[in-house]
Coordinates of C-alpha atoms in Angstrom, one line a residue:
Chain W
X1 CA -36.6 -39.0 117.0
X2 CA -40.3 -39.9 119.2
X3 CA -41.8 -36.6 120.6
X4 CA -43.0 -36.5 124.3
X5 CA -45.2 -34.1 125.9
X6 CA -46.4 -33.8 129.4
X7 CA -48.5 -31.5 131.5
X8 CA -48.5 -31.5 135.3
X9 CA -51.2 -29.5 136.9
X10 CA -50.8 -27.5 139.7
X11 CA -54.3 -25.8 139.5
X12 CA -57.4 -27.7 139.8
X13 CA -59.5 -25.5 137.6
X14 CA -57.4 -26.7 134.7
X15 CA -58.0 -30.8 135.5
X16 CA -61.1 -31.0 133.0
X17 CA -59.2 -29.5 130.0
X18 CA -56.1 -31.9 130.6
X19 CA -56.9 -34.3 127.9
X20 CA -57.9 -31.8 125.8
X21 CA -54.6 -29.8 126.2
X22 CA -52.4 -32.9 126.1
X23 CA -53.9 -33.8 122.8
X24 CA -52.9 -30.8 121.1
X25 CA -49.1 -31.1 122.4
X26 CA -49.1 -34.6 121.2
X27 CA -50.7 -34.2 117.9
X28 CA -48.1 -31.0 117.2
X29 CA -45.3 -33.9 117.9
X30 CA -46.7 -36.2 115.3
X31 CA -44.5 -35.8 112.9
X32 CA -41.3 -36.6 115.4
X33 CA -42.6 -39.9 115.6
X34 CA -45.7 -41.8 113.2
X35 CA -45.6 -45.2 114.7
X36 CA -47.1 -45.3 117.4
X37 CA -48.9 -43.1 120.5
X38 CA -49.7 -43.4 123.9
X39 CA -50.9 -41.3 126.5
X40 CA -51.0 -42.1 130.0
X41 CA -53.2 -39.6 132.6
X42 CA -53.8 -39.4 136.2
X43 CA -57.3 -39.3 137.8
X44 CA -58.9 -40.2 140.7
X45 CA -56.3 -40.9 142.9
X46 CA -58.2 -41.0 146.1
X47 CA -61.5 -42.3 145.2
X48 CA -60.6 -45.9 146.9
X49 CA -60.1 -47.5 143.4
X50 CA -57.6 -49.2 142.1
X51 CA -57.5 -49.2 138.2
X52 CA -56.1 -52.1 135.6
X53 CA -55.9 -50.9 132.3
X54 CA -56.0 -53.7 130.2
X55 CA -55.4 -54.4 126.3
X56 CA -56.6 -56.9 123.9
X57 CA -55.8 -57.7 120.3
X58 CA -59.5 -59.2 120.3
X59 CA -61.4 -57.0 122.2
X60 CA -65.1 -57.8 121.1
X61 CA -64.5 -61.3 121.9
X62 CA -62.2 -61.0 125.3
X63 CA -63.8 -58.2 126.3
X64 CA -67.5 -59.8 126.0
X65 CA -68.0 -61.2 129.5
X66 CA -65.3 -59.1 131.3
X67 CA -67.4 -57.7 134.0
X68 CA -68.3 -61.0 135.3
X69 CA -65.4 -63.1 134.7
X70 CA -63.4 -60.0 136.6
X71 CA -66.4 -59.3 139.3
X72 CA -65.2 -56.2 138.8
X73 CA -66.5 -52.5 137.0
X74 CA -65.4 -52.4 133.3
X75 CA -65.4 -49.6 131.2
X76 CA -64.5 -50.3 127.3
X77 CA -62.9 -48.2 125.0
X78 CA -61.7 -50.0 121.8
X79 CA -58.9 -52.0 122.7
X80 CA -58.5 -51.0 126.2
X81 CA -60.4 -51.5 129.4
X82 CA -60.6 -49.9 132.6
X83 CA -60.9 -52.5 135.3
X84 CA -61.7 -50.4 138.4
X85 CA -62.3 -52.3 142.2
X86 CA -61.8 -51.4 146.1
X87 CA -58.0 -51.4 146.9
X88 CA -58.6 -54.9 148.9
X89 CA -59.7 -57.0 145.9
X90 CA -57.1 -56.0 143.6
X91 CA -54.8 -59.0 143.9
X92 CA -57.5 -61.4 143.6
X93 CA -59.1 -59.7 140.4
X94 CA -55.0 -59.6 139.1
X95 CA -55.2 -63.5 139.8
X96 CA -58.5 -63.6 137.4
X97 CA -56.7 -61.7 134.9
X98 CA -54.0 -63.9 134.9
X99 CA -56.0 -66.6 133.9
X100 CA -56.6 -65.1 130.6
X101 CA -53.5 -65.2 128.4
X102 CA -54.7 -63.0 125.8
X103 CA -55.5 -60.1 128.3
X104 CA -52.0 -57.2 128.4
X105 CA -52.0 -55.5 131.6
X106 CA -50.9 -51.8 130.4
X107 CA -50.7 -50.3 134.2
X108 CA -52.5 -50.9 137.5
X109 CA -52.9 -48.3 140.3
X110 CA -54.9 -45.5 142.3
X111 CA -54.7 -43.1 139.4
X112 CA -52.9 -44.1 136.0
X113 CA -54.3 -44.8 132.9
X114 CA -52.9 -45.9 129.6
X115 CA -54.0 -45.5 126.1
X116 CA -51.5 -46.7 123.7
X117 CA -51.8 -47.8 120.2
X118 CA -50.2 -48.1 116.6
X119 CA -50.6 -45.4 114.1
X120 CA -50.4 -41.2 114.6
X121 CA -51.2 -39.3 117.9
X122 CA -54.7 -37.8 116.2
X123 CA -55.7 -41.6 115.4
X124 CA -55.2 -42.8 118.6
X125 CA -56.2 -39.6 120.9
X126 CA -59.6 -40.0 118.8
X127 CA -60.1 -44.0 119.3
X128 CA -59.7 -43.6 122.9
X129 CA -61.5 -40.0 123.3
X130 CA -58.3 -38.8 124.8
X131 CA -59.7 -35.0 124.7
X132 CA -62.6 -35.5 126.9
X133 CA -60.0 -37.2 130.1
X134 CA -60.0 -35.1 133.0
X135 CA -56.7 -35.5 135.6
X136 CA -54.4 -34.0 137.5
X137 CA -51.3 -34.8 135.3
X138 CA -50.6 -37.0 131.8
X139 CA -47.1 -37.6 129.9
X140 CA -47.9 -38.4 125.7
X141 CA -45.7 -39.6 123.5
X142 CA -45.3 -40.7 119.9
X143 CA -42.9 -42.9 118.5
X144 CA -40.2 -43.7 115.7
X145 CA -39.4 -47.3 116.8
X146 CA -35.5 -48.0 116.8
X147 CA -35.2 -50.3 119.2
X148 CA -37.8 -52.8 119.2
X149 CA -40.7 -53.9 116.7
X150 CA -43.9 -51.4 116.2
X151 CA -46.5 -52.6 118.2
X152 CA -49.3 -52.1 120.8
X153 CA -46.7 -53.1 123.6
X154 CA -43.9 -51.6 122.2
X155 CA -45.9 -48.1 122.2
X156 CA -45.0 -46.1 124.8
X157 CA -45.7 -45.1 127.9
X158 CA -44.2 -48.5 130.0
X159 CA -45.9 -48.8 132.9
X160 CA -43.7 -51.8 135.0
X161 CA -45.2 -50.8 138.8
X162 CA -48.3 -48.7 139.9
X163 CA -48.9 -45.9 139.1
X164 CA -45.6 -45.3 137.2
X165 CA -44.8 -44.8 134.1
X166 CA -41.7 -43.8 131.7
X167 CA -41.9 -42.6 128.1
X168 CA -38.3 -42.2 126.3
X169 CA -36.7 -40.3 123.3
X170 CA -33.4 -41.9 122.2
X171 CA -32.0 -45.2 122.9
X172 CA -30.2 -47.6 125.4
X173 CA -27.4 -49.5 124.4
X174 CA -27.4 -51.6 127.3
X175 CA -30.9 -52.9 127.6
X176 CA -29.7 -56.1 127.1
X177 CA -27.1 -57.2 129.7
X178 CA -29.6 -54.6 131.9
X179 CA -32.6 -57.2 131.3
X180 CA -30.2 -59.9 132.4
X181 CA -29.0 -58.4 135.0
X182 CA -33.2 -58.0 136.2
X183 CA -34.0 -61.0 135.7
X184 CA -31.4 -62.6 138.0
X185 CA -33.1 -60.2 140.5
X186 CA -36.4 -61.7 139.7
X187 CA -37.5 -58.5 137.5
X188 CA -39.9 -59.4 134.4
X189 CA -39.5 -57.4 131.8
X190 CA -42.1 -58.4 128.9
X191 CA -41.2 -57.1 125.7
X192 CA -37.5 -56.8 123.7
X193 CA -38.1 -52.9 124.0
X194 CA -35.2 -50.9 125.9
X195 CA -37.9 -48.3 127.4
X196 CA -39.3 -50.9 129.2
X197 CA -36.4 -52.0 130.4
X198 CA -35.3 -48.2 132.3
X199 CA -38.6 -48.6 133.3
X200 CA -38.4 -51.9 134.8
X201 CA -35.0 -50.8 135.9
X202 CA -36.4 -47.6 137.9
X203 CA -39.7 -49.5 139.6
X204 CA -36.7 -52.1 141.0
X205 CA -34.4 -49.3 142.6
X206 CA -37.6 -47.9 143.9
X207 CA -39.4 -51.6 145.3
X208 CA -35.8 -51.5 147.0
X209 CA -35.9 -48.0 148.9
X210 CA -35.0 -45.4 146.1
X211 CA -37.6 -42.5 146.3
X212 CA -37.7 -41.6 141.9
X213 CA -35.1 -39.2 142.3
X214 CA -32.9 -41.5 143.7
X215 CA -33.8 -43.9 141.2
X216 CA -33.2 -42.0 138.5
X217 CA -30.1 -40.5 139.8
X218 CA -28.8 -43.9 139.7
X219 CA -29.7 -45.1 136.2
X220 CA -27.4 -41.7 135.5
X221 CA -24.8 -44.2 136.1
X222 CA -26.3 -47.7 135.0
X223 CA -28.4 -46.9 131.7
X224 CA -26.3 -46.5 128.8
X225 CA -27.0 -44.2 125.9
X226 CA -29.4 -41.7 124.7
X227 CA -32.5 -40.8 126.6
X228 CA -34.9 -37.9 127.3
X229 CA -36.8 -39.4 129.9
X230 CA -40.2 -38.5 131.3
X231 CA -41.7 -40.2 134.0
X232 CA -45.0 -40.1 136.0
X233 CA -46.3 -41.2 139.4
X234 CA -49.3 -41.2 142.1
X235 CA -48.9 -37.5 142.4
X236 CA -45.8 -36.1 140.5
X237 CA -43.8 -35.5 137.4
X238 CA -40.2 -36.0 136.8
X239 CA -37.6 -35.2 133.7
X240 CA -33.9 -36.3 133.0
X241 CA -31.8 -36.3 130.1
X242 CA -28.5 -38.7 129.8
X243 CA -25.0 -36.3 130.1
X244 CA -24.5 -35.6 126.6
X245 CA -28.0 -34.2 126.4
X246 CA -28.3 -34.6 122.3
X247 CA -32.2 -35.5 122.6
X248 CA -34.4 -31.9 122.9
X249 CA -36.5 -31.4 125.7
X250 CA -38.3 -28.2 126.5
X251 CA -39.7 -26.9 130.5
X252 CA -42.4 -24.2 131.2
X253 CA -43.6 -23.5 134.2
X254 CA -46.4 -21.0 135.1
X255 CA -48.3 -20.7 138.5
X256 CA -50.8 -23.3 136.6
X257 CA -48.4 -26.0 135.6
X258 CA -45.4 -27.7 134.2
X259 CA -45.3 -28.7 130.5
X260 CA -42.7 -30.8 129.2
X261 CA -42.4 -30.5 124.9
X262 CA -39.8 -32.4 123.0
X263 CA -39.8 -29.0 121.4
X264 CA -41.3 -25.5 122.2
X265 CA -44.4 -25.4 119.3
X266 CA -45.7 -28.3 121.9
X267 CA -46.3 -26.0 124.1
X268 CA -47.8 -22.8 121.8
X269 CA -51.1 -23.6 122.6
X270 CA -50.9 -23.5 126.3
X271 CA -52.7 -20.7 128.5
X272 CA -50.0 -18.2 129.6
X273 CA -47.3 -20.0 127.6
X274 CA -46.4 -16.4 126.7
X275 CA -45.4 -15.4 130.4
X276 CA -44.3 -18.7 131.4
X277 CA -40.7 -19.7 132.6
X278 CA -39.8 -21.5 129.7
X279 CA -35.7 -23.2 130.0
X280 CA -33.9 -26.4 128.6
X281 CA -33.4 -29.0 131.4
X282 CA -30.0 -29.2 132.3
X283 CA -27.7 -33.0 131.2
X284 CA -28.1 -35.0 133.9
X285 CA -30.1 -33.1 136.4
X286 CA -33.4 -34.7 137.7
X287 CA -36.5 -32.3 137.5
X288 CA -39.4 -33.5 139.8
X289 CA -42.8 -31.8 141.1
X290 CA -45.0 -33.2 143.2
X291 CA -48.5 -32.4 144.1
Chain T
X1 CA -42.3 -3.2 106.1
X2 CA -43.7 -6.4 104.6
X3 CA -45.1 -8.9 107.4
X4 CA -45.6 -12.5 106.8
X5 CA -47.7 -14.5 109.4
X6 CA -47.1 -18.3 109.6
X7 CA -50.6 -18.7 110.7
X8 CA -51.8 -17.5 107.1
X9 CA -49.2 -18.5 105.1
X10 CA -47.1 -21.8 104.5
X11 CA -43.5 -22.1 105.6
X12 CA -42.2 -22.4 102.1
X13 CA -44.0 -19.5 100.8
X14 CA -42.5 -16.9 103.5
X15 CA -39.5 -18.5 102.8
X16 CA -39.3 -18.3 99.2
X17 CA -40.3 -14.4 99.7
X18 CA -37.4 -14.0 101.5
X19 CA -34.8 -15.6 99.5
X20 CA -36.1 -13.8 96.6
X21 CA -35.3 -10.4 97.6
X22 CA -32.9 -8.6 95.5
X23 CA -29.6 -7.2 96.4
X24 CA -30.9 -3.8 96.0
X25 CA -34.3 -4.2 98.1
X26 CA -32.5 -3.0 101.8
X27 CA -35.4 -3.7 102.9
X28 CA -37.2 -4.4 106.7
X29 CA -39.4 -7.5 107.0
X30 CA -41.5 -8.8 109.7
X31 CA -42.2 -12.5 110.6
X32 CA -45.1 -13.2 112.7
X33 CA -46.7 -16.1 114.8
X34 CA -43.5 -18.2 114.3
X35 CA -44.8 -20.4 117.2
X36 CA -41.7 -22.5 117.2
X37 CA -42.0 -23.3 113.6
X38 CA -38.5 -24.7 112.3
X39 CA -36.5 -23.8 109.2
X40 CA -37.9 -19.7 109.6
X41 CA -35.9 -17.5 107.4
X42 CA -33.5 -20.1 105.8
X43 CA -30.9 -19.3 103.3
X44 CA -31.1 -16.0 102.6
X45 CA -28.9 -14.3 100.3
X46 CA -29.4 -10.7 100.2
X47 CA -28.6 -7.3 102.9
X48 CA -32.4 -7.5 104.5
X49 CA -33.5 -7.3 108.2
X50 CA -36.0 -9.8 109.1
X51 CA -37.5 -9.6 112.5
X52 CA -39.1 -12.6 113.5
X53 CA -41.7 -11.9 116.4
X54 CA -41.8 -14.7 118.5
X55 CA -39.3 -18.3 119.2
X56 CA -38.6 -19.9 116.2
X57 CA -37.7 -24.2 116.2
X58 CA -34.8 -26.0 114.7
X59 CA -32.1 -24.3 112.1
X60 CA -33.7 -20.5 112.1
X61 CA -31.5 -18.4 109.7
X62 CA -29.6 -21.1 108.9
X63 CA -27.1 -20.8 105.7
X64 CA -27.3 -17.3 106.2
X65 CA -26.1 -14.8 103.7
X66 CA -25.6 -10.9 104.5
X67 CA -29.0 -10.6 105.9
X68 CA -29.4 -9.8 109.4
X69 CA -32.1 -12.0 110.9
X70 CA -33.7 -10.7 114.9
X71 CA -35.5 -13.0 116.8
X72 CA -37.3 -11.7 119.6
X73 CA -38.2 -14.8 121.5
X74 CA -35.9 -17.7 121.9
X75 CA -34.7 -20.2 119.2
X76 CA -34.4 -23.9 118.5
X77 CA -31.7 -26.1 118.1
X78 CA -29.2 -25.1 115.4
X79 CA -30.1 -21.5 115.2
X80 CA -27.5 -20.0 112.5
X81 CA -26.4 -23.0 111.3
X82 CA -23.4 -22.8 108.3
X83 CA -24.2 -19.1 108.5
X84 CA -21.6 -17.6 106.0
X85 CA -22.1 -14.4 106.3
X86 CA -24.5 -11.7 108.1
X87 CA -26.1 -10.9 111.5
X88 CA -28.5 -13.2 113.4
X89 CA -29.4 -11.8 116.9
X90 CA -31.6 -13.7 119.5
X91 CA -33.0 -11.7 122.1
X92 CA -33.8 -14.8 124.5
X93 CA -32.1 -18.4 124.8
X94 CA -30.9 -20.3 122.3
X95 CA -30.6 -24.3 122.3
X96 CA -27.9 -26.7 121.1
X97 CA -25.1 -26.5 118.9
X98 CA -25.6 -23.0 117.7
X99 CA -23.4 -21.6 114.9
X100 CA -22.7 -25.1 114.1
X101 CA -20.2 -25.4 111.3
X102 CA -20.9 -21.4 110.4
X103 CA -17.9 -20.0 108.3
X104 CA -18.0 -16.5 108.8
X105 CA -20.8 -13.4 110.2
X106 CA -21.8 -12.5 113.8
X107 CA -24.2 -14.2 115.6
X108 CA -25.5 -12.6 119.4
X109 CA -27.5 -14.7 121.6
X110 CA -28.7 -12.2 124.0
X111 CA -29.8 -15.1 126.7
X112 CA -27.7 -18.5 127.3
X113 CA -26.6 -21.2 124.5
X114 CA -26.8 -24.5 125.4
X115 CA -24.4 -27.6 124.6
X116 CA -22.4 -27.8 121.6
X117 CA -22.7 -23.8 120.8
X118 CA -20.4 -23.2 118.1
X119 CA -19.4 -27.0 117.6
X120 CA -16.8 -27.0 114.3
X121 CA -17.2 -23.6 114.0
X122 CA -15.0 -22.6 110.8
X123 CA -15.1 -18.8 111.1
X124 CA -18.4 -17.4 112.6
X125 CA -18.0 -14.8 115.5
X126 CA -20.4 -15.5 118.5
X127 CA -20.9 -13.4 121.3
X128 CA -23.2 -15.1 124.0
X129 CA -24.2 -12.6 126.4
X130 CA -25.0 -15.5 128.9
X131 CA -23.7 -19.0 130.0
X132 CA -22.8 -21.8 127.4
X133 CA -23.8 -25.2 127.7
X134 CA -21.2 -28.3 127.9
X135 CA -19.0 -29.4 124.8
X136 CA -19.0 -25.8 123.3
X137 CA -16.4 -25.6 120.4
X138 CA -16.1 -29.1 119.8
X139 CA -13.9 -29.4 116.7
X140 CA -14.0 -25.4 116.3
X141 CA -11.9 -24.4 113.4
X142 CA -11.6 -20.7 113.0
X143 CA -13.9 -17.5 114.4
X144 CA -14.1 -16.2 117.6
X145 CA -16.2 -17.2 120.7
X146 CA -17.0 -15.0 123.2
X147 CA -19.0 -15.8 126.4
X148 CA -19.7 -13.2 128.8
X149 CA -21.3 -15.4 131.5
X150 CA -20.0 -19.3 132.2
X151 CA -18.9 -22.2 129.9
X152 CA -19.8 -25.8 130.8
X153 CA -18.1 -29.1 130.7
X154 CA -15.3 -29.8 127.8
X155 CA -15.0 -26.3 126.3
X156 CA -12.9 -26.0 123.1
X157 CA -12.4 -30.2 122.8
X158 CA -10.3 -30.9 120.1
X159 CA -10.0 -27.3 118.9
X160 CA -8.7 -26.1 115.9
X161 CA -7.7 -22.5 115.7
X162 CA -10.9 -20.8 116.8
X163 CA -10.1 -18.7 119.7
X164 CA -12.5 -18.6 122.6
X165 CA -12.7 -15.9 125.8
X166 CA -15.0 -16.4 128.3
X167 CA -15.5 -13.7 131.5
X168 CA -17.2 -16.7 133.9
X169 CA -16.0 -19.5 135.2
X170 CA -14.8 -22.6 133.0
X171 CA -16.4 -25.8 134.3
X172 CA -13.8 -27.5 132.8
X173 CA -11.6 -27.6 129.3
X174 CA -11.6 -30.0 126.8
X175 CA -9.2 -32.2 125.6
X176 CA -6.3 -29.9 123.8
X177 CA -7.7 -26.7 124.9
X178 CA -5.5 -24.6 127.2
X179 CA -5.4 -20.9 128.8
X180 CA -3.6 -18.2 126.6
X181 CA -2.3 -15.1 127.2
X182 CA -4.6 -12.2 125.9
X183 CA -2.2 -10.4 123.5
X184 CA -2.9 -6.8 122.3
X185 CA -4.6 -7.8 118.8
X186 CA -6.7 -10.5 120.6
X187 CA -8.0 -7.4 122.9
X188 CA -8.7 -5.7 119.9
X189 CA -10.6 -8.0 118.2
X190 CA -13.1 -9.1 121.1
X191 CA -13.5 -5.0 121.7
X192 CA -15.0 -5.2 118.5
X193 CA -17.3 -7.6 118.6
X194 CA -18.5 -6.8 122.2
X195 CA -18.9 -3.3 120.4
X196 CA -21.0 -5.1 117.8
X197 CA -23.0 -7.1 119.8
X198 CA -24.0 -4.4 122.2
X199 CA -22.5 -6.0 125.3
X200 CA -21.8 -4.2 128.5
X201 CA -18.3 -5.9 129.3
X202 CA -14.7 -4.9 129.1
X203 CA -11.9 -6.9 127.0
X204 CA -9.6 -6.8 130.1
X205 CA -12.4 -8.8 132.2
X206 CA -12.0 -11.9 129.8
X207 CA -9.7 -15.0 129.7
X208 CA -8.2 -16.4 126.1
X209 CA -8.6 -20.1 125.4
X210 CA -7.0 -21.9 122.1
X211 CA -5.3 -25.3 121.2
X212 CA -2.3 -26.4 122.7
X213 CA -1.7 -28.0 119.2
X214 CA -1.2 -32.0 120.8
X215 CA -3.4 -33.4 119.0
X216 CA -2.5 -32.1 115.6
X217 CA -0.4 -34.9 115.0
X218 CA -0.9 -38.8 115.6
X219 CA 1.1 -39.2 118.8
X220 CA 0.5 -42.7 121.0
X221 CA 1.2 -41.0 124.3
X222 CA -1.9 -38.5 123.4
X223 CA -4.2 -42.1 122.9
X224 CA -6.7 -41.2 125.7
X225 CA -7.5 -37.8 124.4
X226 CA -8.2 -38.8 121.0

């Protein structure tokens, strides 16, 4: 199964309630997927930062000196670390944090963030304080691991170039001659899970002159099998299923947002649900909004 | 009438009042705050009307026996599913494979069905007032389809004997499914269910589909349709 949710604000009024609401959307999907939950939202896109999330297994002890080691603002929350500095230090702080095996890079950009751990959304939405993130936009997920072992960095969302990220419900049967077929191209892909894989997949077509839709119009053609997919960027949202479609997924749209649910009691608790445009995105159809 | 609300009672409990209704009760119940809830008003087995206020999740009145279940909102996947017998009417949308594997009853789904809407149907009748999604009567055995707006991809793949008529366009057809001529008993039998499911169309404005009967029998020339 996995459930994903996702919330794309058009009005500004509703940015301080985002984690709040995402929360509530993921936490009704727990029981589509216990083993693990991520959430990644969108903040602060223009402030001049750029933003590393970082994970550790070890946190109290690689975390310790971070701000120093880095020369770069830290903020800590239990496994994860924001890493933020000006736009024109970030490769050199990347090169510090290279020099620290034990340190995952979960995303780097003006405006993502990703929180992403094993166990149930509530768990995880409550280690990382989840409801009290403001942003303009955030995609959740939980997960029934098929695919690959359940781990931190099997967790979804994937985050594979900045400021994207891709969270999936189904399964690719072609993730391995794909990952081959990346890495002759010089694509890393880090972990055995197919997810990251499309999501490695979609930065390439895009680092090669795809806008998203484009990319994801071609993995219509290139990814193989099952696959709600829901992707985030700088400023937008996207959604596409795979041509047979067997995977749910759930649109509303009011004057105040778009909200993705892997079903429609994700979305009860929204304001306005009620008078909202609420459809099923069509079988291979991409679905973007942009702010 | 009774109401049940699903914010102050348990699924199983609503449920279980339902099921237990006797065959004499004839009764009207309500079903409130279903917000999306799955499994609402599941195998019941008596002539009741439930309304359900609201969009229900996956498999509402499925197994359905001679009740007739509304539901005002949309529905879930599997909405009626192995229905035997009965009326289930959804005022808005309803998701995939609806009606799946129902043997007999009516079901009306006021808005548009998505993919795989009566997939191995085996003698339901459903009327969708709107579009169908792709791979609709997959496998469909007996019953009737009827679609007054547009059918998507692969209609009627490997169909049995269930007879389909749509008044849209056909996106396309199916492996084994063909055209048919609209004889005089198959206008009388979709008159009668358009009749029954309050739809504002006329038999003469629809167009038959059925098996050509290929694939009934192992054949090596029929190898890429299999």
């Amino acid at each position: 199964m996995c459930g994903i949710v996702g919330l794309f604000l058009k009005d500004k009024a509703l940015q301080p309630e985002l984690g709040g609401l995402l929360t509530d959307m993921l936490v009704t999907m727990s029981d589509r997927g216990p083993d693990s939950a991520g959430i990644a939202v969108y903040r602060g896109a223009d402030d001049g930062f750029v933003k590393i999330t970082l994970q550790s297994a070890n946190p109290d002890q690689d975390f310790e000196n971070l701000e120093s080691e880095l020369n770069a603002d830290v903020v800590r929350i239990d496994t994860h670390a924001i890493v933020s500095c000006p736009a024109d230090q970030t490769e050199a702080v990347l090169e510090r944090i290279s020099e620290s095996p034990h340190l995952r890079i979960m995303s780097t950009g003006d405006a993502i963030e990703i929180y992403k751990e094993v166990g149930l959304p509530n768990s995880v939405a409550e280690r990382f304080d989840i409801p009290q993130l403001q942003g303009s936009h955030g995609i959740g997920h939980t997960r029934m691991a098929t695919e690959s072992a359940v781990t931190t960095l099997g967790a979804h969302p994937f985050s594979t170039g900045p400021d994207q990220c891709l969270v999936h419900n189904g399964s690719l049967s072609n993730h391995n001659s794909l990952r081959r077929r990346l890495a002759r191209q010089g694509v890393n892909v880090k972990t055995q899970n197919d997810t990251e894989v499309a999501a490695a997949y979609l930065t390439w077509k895009m680092q090669n002159g795809c806008d998203l839709g484009e990319a994801l119009e071609a993995g219509i053609s290139d990814l193989d099998g099952f696959y709600t997919f829901v992707v985030g960027t700088r400023d937008g949202f996207g959604v596409l299923r795979d041509p047979i479609a067997c995977k749910p997924a759930v649109l509303a749209e009011t004057g105040q947002y778009v909200a993705f649910g892997s079903e429609y009691r994700a979305l009860v608790n929204l304001p306005g649900i009620e008078k909202a445009n609420v459809w099923e995105p069509e079988p291979a159809t991409v679905y973007f909004w942009e702010h | 009438m009774e109401t049940y609300d699903l914010t102050a009672m348990e699924l199983r409990a609503v449920n279980e009042a339902l099921q237990t209704k006797g065959d004499g009760s004839n009764q009207s119940y309500e079903v409130i705050n279903p917000r999306g809830s799955h499994a609402i008003a599941v195998g019941l087995n008596a002539p009741i009307e439930v309304t359900v206020k609201g969009s229900t999740g996956y498999y509402c009145a499925g197994m359905n026996q001679q009740a007739t279940v509304n539901v005002t909102g949309s529905a879930g996947p599997g909405v009626a599913e192995n229905m035997m017998s009965g009326k289930v009417v959804i005022n808005g949308d309803a998701s995939q494979y609806a009606g799946a594997t129902a043997h007999g009853g009516l079901l009306v789904i006021k808005g548009n069905a998505s993919s795989r809407c009566g997939i191995s149907m085996k003698g339901v009748d459903i009327v969708v007032h709107g579009n169908i999604g792709h791979m609709s009567a997959f496998m469909a055995q007996s019953g009737n389809l009827v679609v007054l707006g547009n059918a998507g991809d692969a209609l009627g793949d490997s169909l049995y004997e269930a007879h389909i008529f749509v008044r849209g366009e056909v996106k396309s057809l199916g492996a084994d499914c063909i055209q048919k001529e609209m004889r005089p008993e198959h206008v009388e039998t979709l008159k009668e269910l358009l009749k029954q499911a309050e739809a504002d169309a006329e038999p003469n404005e629809f167009r038959r589909y059925g098996s050509a009967r290929q694939l009934y029998n192992f054949d090596i020339d029929n190898a890429g349709d299999y």
